[in-house]
């Protein structure tokens, strides 16, 4: 990145705690090289791919996602795709979340669902204040998890990842 620091991992993903030591290490290297003056924004972004199985050629999205009815007349229509996008601000912390939830094309007997979940905090921190950065990252993870588990049906989605 030209405008900041970014730490990325692809699947399989072990969870934020597994990477915190490495994030801190490369953050310190970044600070030595780039010499940032202040940290103005922190963001955690998770892009999950949930492969929902087709049963009898149909997908029961209600089993996996907590969504409002997307089709007015489900007796005569079959959902073939969707895109849901929203943003919100946590009233307690002022942190923001942006969510995109969409279906991809069928892959065999599975419907891939993309759940893009980004939590952002506007801050004013000294780059050397690792505890302040960590505290904010922890708050962002909490917000991200509230949104994720408020959107997916936890047990069926966990069963898919087994």
PDB file of C-alpha atoms in Angstrom:
ATOM      1  CA  UNK A   1       0.000   0.000   0.000  1.00  0.00           C
ATOM      2  CA  UNK A   2       1.180   3.483  -0.745  1.00  0.00           C
ATOM      3  CA  UNK A   3      -1.052   5.185   1.815  1.00  0.00           C
ATOM      4  CA  UNK A   4      -0.644   2.952   4.831  1.00  0.00           C
ATOM      5  CA  UNK A   5      -0.033  -0.468   6.277  1.00  0.00           C
ATOM      6  CA  UNK A   6      -1.917  -3.624   5.359  1.00  0.00           C
ATOM      7  CA  UNK A   7      -1.648  -7.189   6.678  1.00  0.00           C
ATOM      8  CA  UNK A   8      -3.466  -9.877   4.667  1.00  0.00           C
ATOM      9  CA  UNK A   9      -4.067 -13.609   4.934  1.00  0.00           C
ATOM     10  CA  UNK A  10      -5.891 -15.995   2.622  1.00  0.00           C
ATOM     11  CA  UNK A  11      -7.746 -19.178   3.530  1.00  0.00           C
ATOM     12  CA  UNK A  12      -7.233 -21.240   5.503  1.00  0.00           C
ATOM     13  CA  UNK A  13      -7.420 -18.510   8.116  1.00  0.00           C
ATOM     14  CA  UNK A  14      -6.444 -19.330  11.703  1.00  0.00           C
ATOM     15  CA  UNK A  15      -8.077 -16.310  13.399  1.00  0.00           C
ATOM     16  CA  UNK A  16      -6.765 -12.904  14.431  1.00  0.00           C
ATOM     17  CA  UNK A  17      -5.101 -14.086  17.654  1.00  0.00           C
ATOM     18  CA  UNK A  18      -2.845 -16.419  15.672  1.00  0.00           C
ATOM     19  CA  UNK A  19      -1.462 -13.451  13.704  1.00  0.00           C
ATOM     20  CA  UNK A  20      -1.156 -10.698  16.326  1.00  0.00           C
ATOM     21  CA  UNK A  21       2.534 -11.312  17.053  1.00  0.00           C
ATOM     22  CA  UNK A  22       3.333 -11.210  13.333  1.00  0.00           C
ATOM     23  CA  UNK A  23       1.181  -8.113  12.835  1.00  0.00           C
ATOM     24  CA  UNK A  24       3.033  -6.373  15.662  1.00  0.00           C
ATOM     25  CA  UNK A  25       6.411  -7.426  14.235  1.00  0.00           C
ATOM     26  CA  UNK A  26       5.731  -6.163  10.712  1.00  0.00           C
ATOM     27  CA  UNK A  27       4.010  -3.040  12.085  1.00  0.00           C
ATOM     28  CA  UNK A  28       7.219  -2.159  13.917  1.00  0.00           C
ATOM     29  CA  UNK A  29       9.220  -2.725  10.717  1.00  0.00           C
ATOM     30  CA  UNK A  30       6.796  -0.517   8.827  1.00  0.00           C
ATOM     31  CA  UNK A  31       7.171   2.213  11.472  1.00  0.00           C
ATOM     32  CA  UNK A  32      10.978   2.060  11.218  1.00  0.00           C
ATOM     33  CA  UNK A  33      10.883   2.416   7.437  1.00  0.00           C
ATOM     34  CA  UNK A  34       7.904   4.733   6.817  1.00  0.00           C
ATOM     35  CA  UNK A  35       8.070   6.700  10.079  1.00  0.00           C
ATOM     36  CA  UNK A  36       4.340   7.493  10.255  1.00  0.00           C
ATOM     37  CA  UNK A  37       3.419  10.458  12.434  1.00  0.00           C
ATOM     38  CA  UNK A  38      -0.101   9.407  13.517  1.00  0.00           C
ATOM     39  CA  UNK A  39      -2.505   6.529  12.983  1.00  0.00           C
ATOM     40  CA  UNK A  40      -5.798   7.975  11.759  1.00  0.00           C
ATOM     41  CA  UNK A  41      -7.764   4.865  10.843  1.00  0.00           C
ATOM     42  CA  UNK A  42      -7.790   1.141  11.603  1.00  0.00           C
ATOM     43  CA  UNK A  43      -9.790  -1.440   9.693  1.00  0.00           C
ATOM     44  CA  UNK A  44     -10.422  -5.159   9.953  1.00  0.00           C
ATOM     45  CA  UNK A  45     -11.856  -6.737   6.841  1.00  0.00           C
ATOM     46  CA  UNK A  46     -12.952 -10.329   6.530  1.00  0.00           C
ATOM     47  CA  UNK A  47     -14.124 -11.817   3.260  1.00  0.00           C
ATOM     48  CA  UNK A  48     -15.802 -15.143   3.961  1.00  0.00           C
ATOM     49  CA  UNK A  49     -16.876 -17.636   1.328  1.00  0.00           C
ATOM     50  CA  UNK A  50     -19.711 -19.825   2.571  1.00  0.00           C
ATOM     51  CA  UNK A  51     -20.549 -22.756   0.293  1.00  0.00           C
ATOM     52  CA  UNK A  52     -24.223 -23.547   0.829  1.00  0.00           C
ATOM     53  CA  UNK A  53     -25.286 -27.004  -0.421  1.00  0.00           C
ATOM     54  CA  UNK A  54     -28.117 -27.507  -2.881  1.00  0.00           C
ATOM     55  CA  UNK A  55     -30.701 -30.062  -1.809  1.00  0.00           C
ATOM     56  CA  UNK A  56     -32.916 -31.290  -4.613  1.00  0.00           C
ATOM     57  CA  UNK A  57     -31.674 -28.441  -6.789  1.00  0.00           C
ATOM     58  CA  UNK A  58     -32.763 -25.861  -4.206  1.00  0.00           C
ATOM     59  CA  UNK A  59     -30.951 -23.773  -1.601  1.00  0.00           C
ATOM     60  CA  UNK A  60     -32.577 -23.103   1.756  1.00  0.00           C
ATOM     61  CA  UNK A  61     -30.933 -19.739   2.505  1.00  0.00           C
ATOM     62  CA  UNK A  62     -33.022 -19.307   5.660  1.00  0.00           C
ATOM     63  CA  UNK A  63     -31.175 -22.262   7.161  1.00  0.00           C
ATOM     64  CA  UNK A  64     -27.829 -20.444   6.806  1.00  0.00           C
ATOM     65  CA  UNK A  65     -28.556 -16.710   6.738  1.00  0.00           C
ATOM     66  CA  UNK A  66     -30.772 -14.425   8.811  1.00  0.00           C
ATOM     67  CA  UNK A  67     -32.259 -12.445   5.925  1.00  0.00           C
ATOM     68  CA  UNK A  68     -35.594 -10.810   5.285  1.00  0.00           C
ATOM     69  CA  UNK A  69     -37.731 -12.387   2.592  1.00  0.00           C
ATOM     70  CA  UNK A  70     -36.116 -11.323  -0.661  1.00  0.00           C
ATOM     71  CA  UNK A  71     -38.864 -12.582  -2.974  1.00  0.00           C
ATOM     72  CA  UNK A  72     -42.377 -11.249  -2.642  1.00  0.00           C
ATOM     73  CA  UNK A  73     -43.963 -14.255  -4.349  1.00  0.00           C
ATOM     74  CA  UNK A  74     -41.899 -17.333  -3.492  1.00  0.00           C
ATOM     75  CA  UNK A  75     -44.798 -19.573  -4.607  1.00  0.00           C
ATOM     76  CA  UNK A  76     -44.232 -18.544  -8.233  1.00  0.00           C
ATOM     77  CA  UNK A  77     -40.621 -17.344  -8.321  1.00  0.00           C
ATOM     78  CA  UNK A  78     -37.235 -18.878  -7.553  1.00  0.00           C
ATOM     79  CA  UNK A  79     -34.393 -16.710  -6.306  1.00  0.00           C
ATOM     80  CA  UNK A  80     -31.446 -16.872  -8.725  1.00  0.00           C
ATOM     81  CA  UNK A  81     -29.107 -14.385  -7.079  1.00  0.00           C
ATOM     82  CA  UNK A  82     -28.874 -11.534  -4.618  1.00  0.00           C
ATOM     83  CA  UNK A  83     -26.742  -8.623  -3.487  1.00  0.00           C
ATOM     84  CA  UNK A  84     -27.201  -6.966  -0.107  1.00  0.00           C
ATOM     85  CA  UNK A  85     -25.089  -4.021   0.988  1.00  0.00           C
ATOM     86  CA  UNK A  86     -25.306  -1.798   4.043  1.00  0.00           C
ATOM     87  CA  UNK A  87     -23.226   0.285   6.400  1.00  0.00           C
ATOM     88  CA  UNK A  88     -23.831   1.195  10.026  1.00  0.00           C
ATOM     89  CA  UNK A  89     -22.243   3.000  12.958  1.00  0.00           C
ATOM     90  CA  UNK A  90     -21.952   1.433  16.397  1.00  0.00           C
ATOM     91  CA  UNK A  91     -23.608   3.978  18.709  1.00  0.00           C
ATOM     92  CA  UNK A  92     -21.403   3.099  21.664  1.00  0.00           C
ATOM     93  CA  UNK A  93     -17.970   3.289  19.993  1.00  0.00           C
ATOM     94  CA  UNK A  94     -18.613   5.273  16.807  1.00  0.00           C
ATOM     95  CA  UNK A  95     -16.914   2.487  14.840  1.00  0.00           C
ATOM     96  CA  UNK A  96     -18.317   1.782  11.397  1.00  0.00           C
ATOM     97  CA  UNK A  97     -19.137  -1.440   9.616  1.00  0.00           C
ATOM     98  CA  UNK A  98     -19.693  -2.027   5.906  1.00  0.00           C
ATOM     99  CA  UNK A  99     -21.193  -5.305   4.745  1.00  0.00           C
ATOM    100  CA  UNK A 100     -21.686  -6.822   1.308  1.00  0.00           C
ATOM    101  CA  UNK A 101     -23.455 -10.163   1.044  1.00  0.00           C
ATOM    102  CA  UNK A 102     -23.870 -11.720  -2.396  1.00  0.00           C
ATOM    103  CA  UNK A 103     -24.367 -15.028  -4.154  1.00  0.00           C
ATOM    104  CA  UNK A 104     -21.951 -16.203  -6.818  1.00  0.00           C
ATOM    105  CA  UNK A 105     -22.716 -18.599  -9.669  1.00  0.00           C
ATOM    106  CA  UNK A 106     -23.474 -22.188  -8.724  1.00  0.00           C
ATOM    107  CA  UNK A 107     -20.462 -24.488  -8.473  1.00  0.00           C
ATOM    108  CA  UNK A 108     -21.684 -28.033  -8.862  1.00  0.00           C
ATOM    109  CA  UNK A 109     -23.996 -28.765  -5.948  1.00  0.00           C
ATOM    110  CA  UNK A 110     -23.018 -25.641  -3.970  1.00  0.00           C
ATOM    111  CA  UNK A 111     -24.001 -21.984  -3.979  1.00  0.00           C
ATOM    112  CA  UNK A 112     -21.040 -19.838  -2.889  1.00  0.00           C
ATOM    113  CA  UNK A 113     -22.068 -16.870  -0.736  1.00  0.00           C
ATOM    114  CA  UNK A 114     -19.563 -14.033  -0.277  1.00  0.00           C
ATOM    115  CA  UNK A 115     -19.773 -12.204   3.049  1.00  0.00           C
ATOM    116  CA  UNK A 116     -17.518  -9.114   2.970  1.00  0.00           C
ATOM    117  CA  UNK A 117     -17.448  -7.600   6.459  1.00  0.00           C
ATOM    118  CA  UNK A 118     -15.264  -4.531   7.145  1.00  0.00           C
ATOM    119  CA  UNK A 119     -15.138  -2.746  10.512  1.00  0.00           C
ATOM    120  CA  UNK A 120     -13.401   0.654  10.685  1.00  0.00           C
ATOM    121  CA  UNK A 121     -12.374   2.993  13.499  1.00  0.00           C
ATOM    122  CA  UNK A 122     -11.303   6.596  13.087  1.00  0.00           C
ATOM    123  CA  UNK A 123      -8.552   7.140  15.649  1.00  0.00           C
ATOM    124  CA  UNK A 124      -5.747   9.497  16.565  1.00  0.00           C
ATOM    125  CA  UNK A 125      -2.983   7.261  17.917  1.00  0.00           C
ATOM    126  CA  UNK A 126       0.767   7.417  18.203  1.00  0.00           C
ATOM    127  CA  UNK A 127       2.188   4.697  15.917  1.00  0.00           C
ATOM    128  CA  UNK A 128       4.304   3.419  18.845  1.00  0.00           C
ATOM    129  CA  UNK A 129       1.179   2.879  20.992  1.00  0.00           C
ATOM    130  CA  UNK A 130       0.757  -0.843  20.295  1.00  0.00           C
ATOM    131  CA  UNK A 131      -1.646  -1.268  23.243  1.00  0.00           C
ATOM    132  CA  UNK A 132      -3.904   1.467  21.863  1.00  0.00           C
ATOM    133  CA  UNK A 133      -3.798  -0.128  18.420  1.00  0.00           C
ATOM    134  CA  UNK A 134      -4.499  -3.566  19.892  1.00  0.00           C
ATOM    135  CA  UNK A 135      -7.398  -2.242  21.980  1.00  0.00           C
ATOM    136  CA  UNK A 136      -8.962  -0.734  18.855  1.00  0.00           C
ATOM    137  CA  UNK A 137      -8.387  -3.919  16.826  1.00  0.00           C
ATOM    138  CA  UNK A 138     -10.086  -5.908  19.604  1.00  0.00           C
ATOM    139  CA  UNK A 139     -13.097  -3.565  19.532  1.00  0.00           C
ATOM    140  CA  UNK A 140     -13.269  -3.868  15.739  1.00  0.00           C
ATOM    141  CA  UNK A 141     -13.148  -7.658  15.965  1.00  0.00           C
ATOM    142  CA  UNK A 142     -16.033  -7.564  18.444  1.00  0.00           C
ATOM    143  CA  UNK A 143     -18.092  -5.401  16.075  1.00  0.00           C
ATOM    144  CA  UNK A 144     -17.228  -7.624  13.112  1.00  0.00           C
ATOM    145  CA  UNK A 145     -18.254 -10.736  15.063  1.00  0.00           C
ATOM    146  CA  UNK A 146     -21.564  -9.180  16.188  1.00  0.00           C
ATOM    147  CA  UNK A 147     -22.391  -8.417  12.563  1.00  0.00           C
ATOM    148  CA  UNK A 148     -21.240 -11.820  11.279  1.00  0.00           C
ATOM    149  CA  UNK A 149     -23.065 -13.917  13.877  1.00  0.00           C
ATOM    150  CA  UNK A 150     -26.091 -11.631  13.642  1.00  0.00           C
ATOM    151  CA  UNK A 151     -26.287 -12.470   9.933  1.00  0.00           C
ATOM    152  CA  UNK A 152     -25.441 -16.173   9.718  1.00  0.00           C
ATOM    153  CA  UNK A 153     -27.137 -19.067  11.436  1.00  0.00           C
ATOM    154  CA  UNK A 154     -24.145 -20.068  13.532  1.00  0.00           C
ATOM    155  CA  UNK A 155     -24.430 -23.849  13.795  1.00  0.00           C
ATOM    156  CA  UNK A 156     -25.318 -24.663  10.170  1.00  0.00           C
ATOM    157  CA  UNK A 157     -22.490 -22.398   8.921  1.00  0.00           C
ATOM    158  CA  UNK A 158     -20.025 -23.948  11.363  1.00  0.00           C
ATOM    159  CA  UNK A 159     -21.114 -27.386  10.140  1.00  0.00           C
ATOM    160  CA  UNK A 160     -20.229 -26.314   6.569  1.00  0.00           C
ATOM    161  CA  UNK A 161     -16.677 -25.441   7.623  1.00  0.00           C
ATOM    162  CA  UNK A 162     -16.055 -28.878   9.157  1.00  0.00           C
TER     163      UNK A 162
END
